[in-house]
C-alpha atoms as a printed R data frame, in Angstrom:
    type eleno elety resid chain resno       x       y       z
1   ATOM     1    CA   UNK     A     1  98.816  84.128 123.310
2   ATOM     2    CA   UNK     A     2  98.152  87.205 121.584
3   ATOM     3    CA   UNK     A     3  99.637  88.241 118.011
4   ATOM     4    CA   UNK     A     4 101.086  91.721 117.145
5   ATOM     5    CA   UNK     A     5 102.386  91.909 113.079
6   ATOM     6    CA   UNK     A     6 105.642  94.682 112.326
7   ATOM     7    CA   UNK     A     7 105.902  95.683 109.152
8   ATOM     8    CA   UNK     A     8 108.196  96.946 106.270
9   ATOM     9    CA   UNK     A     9 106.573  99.491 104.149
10  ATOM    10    CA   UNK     A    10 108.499 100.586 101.000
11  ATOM    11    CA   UNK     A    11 108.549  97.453  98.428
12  ATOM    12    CA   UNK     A    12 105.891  95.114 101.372
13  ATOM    13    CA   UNK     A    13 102.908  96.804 102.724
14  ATOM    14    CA   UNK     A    14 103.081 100.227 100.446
15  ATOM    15    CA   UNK     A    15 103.290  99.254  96.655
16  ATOM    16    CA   UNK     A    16 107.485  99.893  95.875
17  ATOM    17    CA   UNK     A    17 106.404 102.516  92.640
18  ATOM    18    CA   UNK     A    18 103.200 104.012  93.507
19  ATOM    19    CA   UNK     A    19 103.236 103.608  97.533
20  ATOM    20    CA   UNK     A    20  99.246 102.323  97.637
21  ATOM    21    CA   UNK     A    21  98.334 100.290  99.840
22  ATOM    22    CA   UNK     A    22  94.939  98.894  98.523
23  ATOM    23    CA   UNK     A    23  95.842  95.733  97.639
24  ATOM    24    CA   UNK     A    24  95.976  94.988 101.352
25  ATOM    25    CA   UNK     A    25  92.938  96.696 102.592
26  ATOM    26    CA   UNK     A    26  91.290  93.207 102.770
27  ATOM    27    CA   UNK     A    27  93.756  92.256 106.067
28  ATOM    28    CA   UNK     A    28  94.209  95.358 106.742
29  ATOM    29    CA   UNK     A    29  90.807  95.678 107.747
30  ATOM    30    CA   UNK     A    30  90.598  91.894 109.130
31  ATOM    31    CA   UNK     A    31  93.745  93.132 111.139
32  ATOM    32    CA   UNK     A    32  91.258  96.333 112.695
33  ATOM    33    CA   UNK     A    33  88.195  93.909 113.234
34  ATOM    34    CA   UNK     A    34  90.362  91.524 115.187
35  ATOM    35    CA   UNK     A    35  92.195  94.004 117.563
36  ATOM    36    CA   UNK     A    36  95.832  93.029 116.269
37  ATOM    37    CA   UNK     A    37  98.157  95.312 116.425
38  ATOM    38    CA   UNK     A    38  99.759  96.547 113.483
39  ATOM    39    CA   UNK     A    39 103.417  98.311 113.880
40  ATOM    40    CA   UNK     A    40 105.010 100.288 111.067
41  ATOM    41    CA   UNK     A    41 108.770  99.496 110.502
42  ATOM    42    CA   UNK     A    42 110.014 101.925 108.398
43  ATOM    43    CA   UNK     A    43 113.177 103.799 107.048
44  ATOM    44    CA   UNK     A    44 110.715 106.879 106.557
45  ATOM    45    CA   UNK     A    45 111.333 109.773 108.828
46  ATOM    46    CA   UNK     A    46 108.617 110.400 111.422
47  ATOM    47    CA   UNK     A    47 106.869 113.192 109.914
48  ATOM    48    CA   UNK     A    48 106.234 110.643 106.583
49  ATOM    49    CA   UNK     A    49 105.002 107.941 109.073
50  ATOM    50    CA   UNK     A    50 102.740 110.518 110.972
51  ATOM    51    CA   UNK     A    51 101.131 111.279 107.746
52  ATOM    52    CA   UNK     A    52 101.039 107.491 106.706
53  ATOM    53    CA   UNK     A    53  99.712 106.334 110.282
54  ATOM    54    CA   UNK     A    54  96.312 108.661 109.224
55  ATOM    55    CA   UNK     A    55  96.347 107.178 105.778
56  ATOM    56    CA   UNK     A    56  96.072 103.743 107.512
57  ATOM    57    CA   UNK     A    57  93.873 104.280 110.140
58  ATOM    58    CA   UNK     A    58  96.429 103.281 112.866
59  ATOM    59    CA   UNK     A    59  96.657 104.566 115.861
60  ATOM    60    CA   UNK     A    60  99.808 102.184 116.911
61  ATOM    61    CA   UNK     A    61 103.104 102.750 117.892
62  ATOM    62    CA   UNK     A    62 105.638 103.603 114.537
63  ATOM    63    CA   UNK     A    63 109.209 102.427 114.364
64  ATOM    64    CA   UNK     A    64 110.807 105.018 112.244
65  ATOM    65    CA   UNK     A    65 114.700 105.691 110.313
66  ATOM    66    CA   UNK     A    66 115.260 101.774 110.351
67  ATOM    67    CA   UNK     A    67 115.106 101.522 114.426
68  ATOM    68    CA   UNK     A    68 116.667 104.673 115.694
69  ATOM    69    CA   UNK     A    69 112.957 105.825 117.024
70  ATOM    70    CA   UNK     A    70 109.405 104.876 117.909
71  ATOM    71    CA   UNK     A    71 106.519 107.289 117.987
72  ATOM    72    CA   UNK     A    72 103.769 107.253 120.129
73  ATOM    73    CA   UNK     A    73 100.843 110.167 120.124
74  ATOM    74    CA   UNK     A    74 103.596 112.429 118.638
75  ATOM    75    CA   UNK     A    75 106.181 111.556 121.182
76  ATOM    76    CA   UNK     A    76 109.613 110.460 119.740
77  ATOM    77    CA   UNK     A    77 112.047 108.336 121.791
78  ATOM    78    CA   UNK     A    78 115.027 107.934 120.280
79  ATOM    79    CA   UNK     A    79 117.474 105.120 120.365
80  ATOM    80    CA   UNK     A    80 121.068 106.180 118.566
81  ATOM    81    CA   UNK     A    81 123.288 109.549 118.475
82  ATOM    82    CA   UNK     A    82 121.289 112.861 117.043
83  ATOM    83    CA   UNK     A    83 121.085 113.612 113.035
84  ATOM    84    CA   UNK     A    84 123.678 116.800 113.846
85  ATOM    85    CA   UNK     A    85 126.072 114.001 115.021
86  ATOM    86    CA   UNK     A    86 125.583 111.267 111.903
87  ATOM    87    CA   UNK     A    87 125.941 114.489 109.597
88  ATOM    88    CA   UNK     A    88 129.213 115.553 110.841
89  ATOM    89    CA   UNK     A    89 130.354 112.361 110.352
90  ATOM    90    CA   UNK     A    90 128.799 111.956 107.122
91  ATOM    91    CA   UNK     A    91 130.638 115.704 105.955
92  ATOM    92    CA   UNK     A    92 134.002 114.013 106.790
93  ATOM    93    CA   UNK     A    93 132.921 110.524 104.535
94  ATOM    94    CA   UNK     A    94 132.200 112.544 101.519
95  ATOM    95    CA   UNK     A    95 135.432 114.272 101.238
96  ATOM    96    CA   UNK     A    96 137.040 111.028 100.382
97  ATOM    97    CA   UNK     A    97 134.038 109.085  98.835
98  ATOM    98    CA   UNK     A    98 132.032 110.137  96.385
99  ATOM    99    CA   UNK     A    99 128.669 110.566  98.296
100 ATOM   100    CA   UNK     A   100 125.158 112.251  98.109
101 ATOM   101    CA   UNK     A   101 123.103 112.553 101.244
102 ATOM   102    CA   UNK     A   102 119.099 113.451 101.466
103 ATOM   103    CA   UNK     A   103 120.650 116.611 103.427
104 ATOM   104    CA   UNK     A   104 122.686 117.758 100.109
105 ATOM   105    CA   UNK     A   105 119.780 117.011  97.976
106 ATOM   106    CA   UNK     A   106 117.048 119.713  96.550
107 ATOM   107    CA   UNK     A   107 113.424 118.558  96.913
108 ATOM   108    CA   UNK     A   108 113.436 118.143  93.085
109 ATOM   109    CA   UNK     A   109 116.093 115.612  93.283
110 ATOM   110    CA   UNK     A   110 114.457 113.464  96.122
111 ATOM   111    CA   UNK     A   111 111.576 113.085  93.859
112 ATOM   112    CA   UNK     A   112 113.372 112.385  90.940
113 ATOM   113    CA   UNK     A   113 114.905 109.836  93.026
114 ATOM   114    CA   UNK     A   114 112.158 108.121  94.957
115 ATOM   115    CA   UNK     A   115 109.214 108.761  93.154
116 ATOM   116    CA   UNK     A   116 107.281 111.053  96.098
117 ATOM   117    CA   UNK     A   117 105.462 114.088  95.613
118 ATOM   118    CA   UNK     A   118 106.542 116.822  96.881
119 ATOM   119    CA   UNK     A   119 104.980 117.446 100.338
120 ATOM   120    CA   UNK     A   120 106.181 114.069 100.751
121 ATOM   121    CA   UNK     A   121 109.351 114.217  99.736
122 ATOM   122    CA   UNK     A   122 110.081 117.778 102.140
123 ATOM   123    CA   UNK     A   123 108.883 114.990 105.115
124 ATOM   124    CA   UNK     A   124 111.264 112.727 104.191
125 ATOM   125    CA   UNK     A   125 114.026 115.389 104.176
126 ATOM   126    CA   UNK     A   126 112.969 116.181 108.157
127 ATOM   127    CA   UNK     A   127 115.379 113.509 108.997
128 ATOM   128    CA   UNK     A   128 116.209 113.292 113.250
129 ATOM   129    CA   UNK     A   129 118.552 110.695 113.667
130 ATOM   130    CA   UNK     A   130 119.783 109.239 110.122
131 ATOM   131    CA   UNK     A   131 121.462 110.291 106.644
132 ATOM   132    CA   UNK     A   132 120.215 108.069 103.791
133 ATOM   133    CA   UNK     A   133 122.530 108.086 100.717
134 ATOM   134    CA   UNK     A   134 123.386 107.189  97.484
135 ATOM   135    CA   UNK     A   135 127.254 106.004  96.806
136 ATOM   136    CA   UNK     A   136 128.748 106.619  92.947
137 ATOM   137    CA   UNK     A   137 131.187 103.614  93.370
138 ATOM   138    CA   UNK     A   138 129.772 100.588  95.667
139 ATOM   139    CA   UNK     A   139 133.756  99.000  95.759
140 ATOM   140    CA   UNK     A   140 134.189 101.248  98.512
141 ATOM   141    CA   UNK     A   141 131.272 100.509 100.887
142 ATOM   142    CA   UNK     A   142 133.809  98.077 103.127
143 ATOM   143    CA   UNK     A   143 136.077 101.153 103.397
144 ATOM   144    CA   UNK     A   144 133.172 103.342 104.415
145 ATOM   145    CA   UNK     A   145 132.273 100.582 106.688
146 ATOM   146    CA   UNK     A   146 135.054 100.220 108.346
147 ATOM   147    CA   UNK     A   147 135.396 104.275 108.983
148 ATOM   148    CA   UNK     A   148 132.021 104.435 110.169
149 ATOM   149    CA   UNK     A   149 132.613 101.805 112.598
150 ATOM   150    CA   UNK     A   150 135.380 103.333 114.231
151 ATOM   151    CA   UNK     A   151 132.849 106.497 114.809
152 ATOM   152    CA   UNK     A   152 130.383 104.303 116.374
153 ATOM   153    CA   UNK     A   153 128.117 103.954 113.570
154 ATOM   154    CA   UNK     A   154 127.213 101.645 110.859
155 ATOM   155    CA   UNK     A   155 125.959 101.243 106.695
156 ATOM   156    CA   UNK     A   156 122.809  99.653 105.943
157 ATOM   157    CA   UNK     A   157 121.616  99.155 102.383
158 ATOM   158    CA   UNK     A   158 117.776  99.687 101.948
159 ATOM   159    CA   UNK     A   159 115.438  99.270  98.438
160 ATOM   160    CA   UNK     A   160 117.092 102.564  97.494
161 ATOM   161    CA   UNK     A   161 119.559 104.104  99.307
162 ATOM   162    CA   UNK     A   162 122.252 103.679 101.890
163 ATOM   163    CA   UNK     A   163 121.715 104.789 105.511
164 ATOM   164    CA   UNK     A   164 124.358 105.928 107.926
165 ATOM   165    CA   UNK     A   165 123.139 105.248 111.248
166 ATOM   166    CA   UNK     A   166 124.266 104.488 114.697
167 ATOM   167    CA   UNK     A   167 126.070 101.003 115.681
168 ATOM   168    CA   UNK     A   168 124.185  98.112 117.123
169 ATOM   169    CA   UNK     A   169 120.765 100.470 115.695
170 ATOM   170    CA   UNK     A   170 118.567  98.174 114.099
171 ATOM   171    CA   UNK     A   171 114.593  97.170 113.416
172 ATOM   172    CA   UNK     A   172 115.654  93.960 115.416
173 ATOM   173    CA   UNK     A   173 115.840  96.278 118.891
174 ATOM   174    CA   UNK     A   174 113.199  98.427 118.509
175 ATOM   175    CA   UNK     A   175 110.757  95.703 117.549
176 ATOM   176    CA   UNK     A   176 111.452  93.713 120.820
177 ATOM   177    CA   UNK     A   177 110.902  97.026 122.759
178 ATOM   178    CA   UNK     A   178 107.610  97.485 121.483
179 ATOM   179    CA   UNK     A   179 106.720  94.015 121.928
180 ATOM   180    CA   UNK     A   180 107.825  94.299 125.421
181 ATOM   181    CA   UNK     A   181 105.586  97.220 125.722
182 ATOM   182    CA   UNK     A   182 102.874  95.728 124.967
183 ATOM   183    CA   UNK     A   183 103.408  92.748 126.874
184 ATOM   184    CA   UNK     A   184 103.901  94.904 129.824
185 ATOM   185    CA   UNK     A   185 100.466  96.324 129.237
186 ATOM   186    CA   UNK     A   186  98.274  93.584 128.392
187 ATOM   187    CA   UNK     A   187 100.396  91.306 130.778
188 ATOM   188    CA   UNK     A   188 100.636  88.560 128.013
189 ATOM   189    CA   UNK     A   189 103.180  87.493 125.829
190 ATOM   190    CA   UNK     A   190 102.806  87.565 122.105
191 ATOM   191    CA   UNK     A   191 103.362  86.324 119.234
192 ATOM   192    CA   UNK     A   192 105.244  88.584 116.722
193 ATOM   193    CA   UNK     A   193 104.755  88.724 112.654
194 ATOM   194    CA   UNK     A   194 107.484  90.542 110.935
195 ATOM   195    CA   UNK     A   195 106.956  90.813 107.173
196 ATOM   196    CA   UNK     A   196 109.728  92.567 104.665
197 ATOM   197    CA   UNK     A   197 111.603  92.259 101.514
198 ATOM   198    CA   UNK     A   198 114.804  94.075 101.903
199 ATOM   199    CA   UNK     A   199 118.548  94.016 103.628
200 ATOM   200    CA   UNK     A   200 117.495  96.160 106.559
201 ATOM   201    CA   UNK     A   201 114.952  94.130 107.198
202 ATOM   202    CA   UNK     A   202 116.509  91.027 107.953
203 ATOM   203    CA   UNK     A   203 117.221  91.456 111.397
204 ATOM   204    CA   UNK     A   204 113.412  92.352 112.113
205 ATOM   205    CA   UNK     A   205 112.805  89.040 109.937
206 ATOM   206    CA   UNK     A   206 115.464  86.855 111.930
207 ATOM   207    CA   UNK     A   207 113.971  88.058 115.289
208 ATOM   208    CA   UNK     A   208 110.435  87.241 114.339
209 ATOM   209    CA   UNK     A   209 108.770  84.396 115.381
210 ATOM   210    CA   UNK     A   210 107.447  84.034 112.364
211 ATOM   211    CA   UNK     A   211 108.870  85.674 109.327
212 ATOM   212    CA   UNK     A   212 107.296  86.614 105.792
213 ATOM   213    CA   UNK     A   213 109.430  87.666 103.079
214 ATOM   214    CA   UNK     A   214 107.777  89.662 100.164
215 ATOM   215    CA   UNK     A   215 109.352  89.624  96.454
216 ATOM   216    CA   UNK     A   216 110.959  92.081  94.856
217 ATOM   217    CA   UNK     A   217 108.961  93.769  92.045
218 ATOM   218    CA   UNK     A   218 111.151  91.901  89.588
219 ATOM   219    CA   UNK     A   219 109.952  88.719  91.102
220 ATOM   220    CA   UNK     A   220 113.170  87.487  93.080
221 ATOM   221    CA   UNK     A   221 113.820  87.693  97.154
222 ATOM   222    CA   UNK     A   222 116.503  88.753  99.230
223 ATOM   223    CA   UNK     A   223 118.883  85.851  99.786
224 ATOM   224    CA   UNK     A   224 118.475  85.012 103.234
225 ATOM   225    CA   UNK     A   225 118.673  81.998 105.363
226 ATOM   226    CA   UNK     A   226 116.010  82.277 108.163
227 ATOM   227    CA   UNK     A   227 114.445  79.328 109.806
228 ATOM   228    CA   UNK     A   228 110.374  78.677 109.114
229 ATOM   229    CA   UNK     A   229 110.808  81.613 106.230
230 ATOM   230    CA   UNK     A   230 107.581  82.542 104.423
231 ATOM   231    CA   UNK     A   231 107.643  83.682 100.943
232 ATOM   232    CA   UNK     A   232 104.673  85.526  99.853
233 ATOM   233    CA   UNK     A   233 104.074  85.107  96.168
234 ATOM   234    CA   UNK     A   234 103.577  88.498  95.241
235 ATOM   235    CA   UNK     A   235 105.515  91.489  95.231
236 ATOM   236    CA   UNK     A   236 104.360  94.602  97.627
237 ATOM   237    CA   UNK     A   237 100.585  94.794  99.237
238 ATOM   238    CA   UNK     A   238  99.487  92.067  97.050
239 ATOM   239    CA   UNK     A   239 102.142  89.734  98.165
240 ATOM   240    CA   UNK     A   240 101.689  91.022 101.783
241 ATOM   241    CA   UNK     A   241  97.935  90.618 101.956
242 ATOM   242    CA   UNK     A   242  98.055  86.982 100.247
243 ATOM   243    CA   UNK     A   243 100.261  85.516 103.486
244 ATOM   244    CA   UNK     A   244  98.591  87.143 106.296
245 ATOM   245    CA   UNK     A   245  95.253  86.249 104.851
246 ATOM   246    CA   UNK     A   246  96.612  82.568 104.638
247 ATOM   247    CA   UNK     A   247  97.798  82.656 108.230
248 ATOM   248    CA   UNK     A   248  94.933  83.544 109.845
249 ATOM   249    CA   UNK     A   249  92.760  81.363 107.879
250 ATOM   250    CA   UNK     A   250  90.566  83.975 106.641
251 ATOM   251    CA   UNK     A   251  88.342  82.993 103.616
């Protein structure tokens, strides 16, 4: 049986304040010796992964804006309803809660707010099929909720914002698809890694079959109950290179 590893990468393989990745370049390297595959799980917007995928020397699939896409070679296929559709519904939520979406925000404010430069911050602002947020009061996220279900879509809270996506869209789905797509290819099952640290990435996690959960910089995890859970015992890269370097045994 062959492995294939999905990954988080805000906060688990890209450090959460200065988005390196060094720390792991020990596995990450073992990872490209070895012929695993390595899949990108990301709330980042395509043209962010694109870039990243270079950065990383990957040439794998990318599962981008927390499941609603995976690119392949440049090709998008998409999963839930277009960005044009989540923003009109998003337009209607912010009359009656006080909201701020990445489409509303000035390039200065998304790197005031997340810490990118500024070439990255315009690619995280080329958003195709979900509106990442922040909310001034948090009481009324199960109000929100329950208007965005009605419309077919749904609230997810990642290491920084909240996302309005599309219902039954997660990092769960796409993960199995791209699993399957390999399996269909190599015409042998696998065994699939899924490492993260946030809420969006439990169902990713809970699918797994074998989960690693990476700290939060602050030290603590996500409360979680998963079965055969891994906690790495470092935040970020550090934290991410640590387990996988413990799994496969390498000294």
């Amino acid at each position: 049986m062959k492995t294939i590893i999905f990954t988080d990468l805000d906060g688990t393989l890209l450090d959460h304040d200065t988005y390196s990745f060094d720390a792991a370049l020990e596995m990450l390297h073992y990872l490209k010796r070895q012929a695993i595959p390595l899949v990108v799980v990301t709330s980042k917007t395509a043209a962010e992964v694109q870039e990243l995928l270079l950065s990383l020397d990957l040439q794998t699939p990318a599962i981008v804006e927390n499941g609603a896409g995976i690119i392949q070679n440049s090709h998008v296929t998409a999963f839930g309803k277009t960005y044009e559709e989540i923003r009109t519904a998003f337009t209607r939520y912010a009359k009656e809660f006080e909201l701020q979406g990445f489409f509303d925000m000035s390039i200065e404010e998304v790197i005031r707010l997340t810490g990118l430069a500024q070439k990255q911050a315009q690619d995280a602002k080329k958003r195709l099929f979900t509106e990442p947020f922040i909310m001034k009061n948090p009481a009324d996220l199960p109000r929100l909720e329950q208007l965005a279900a009605a419309d077919g879509l749904a609230v997810i809270q990642g290491g920084r914002f909240y996302h309005l996506i599309t219902k039954g869209q997660d990092k769960a789905a796409a993960i199995a698809r791209v699993k399957q797509m390999y399996e269909a290819k190599d015409a042998k099952n696998y065994t699939a890694l899924a490492l993260g640290d946030g809420a969006n990435d439990i169902s990713m996690l809970k699918c797994a079959d074998r989960a690693f959960l990476i700290p939060k910089t602050d030290g603590s995890y996500l409360e979680c109950e998963i079965s055969g859970l891994i906690k790495a015992p470092y935040p970020g890269p550090k934290g991410w290179n640590t387990v996988l370097k413990e799994y496969f045994h390498v000294s």
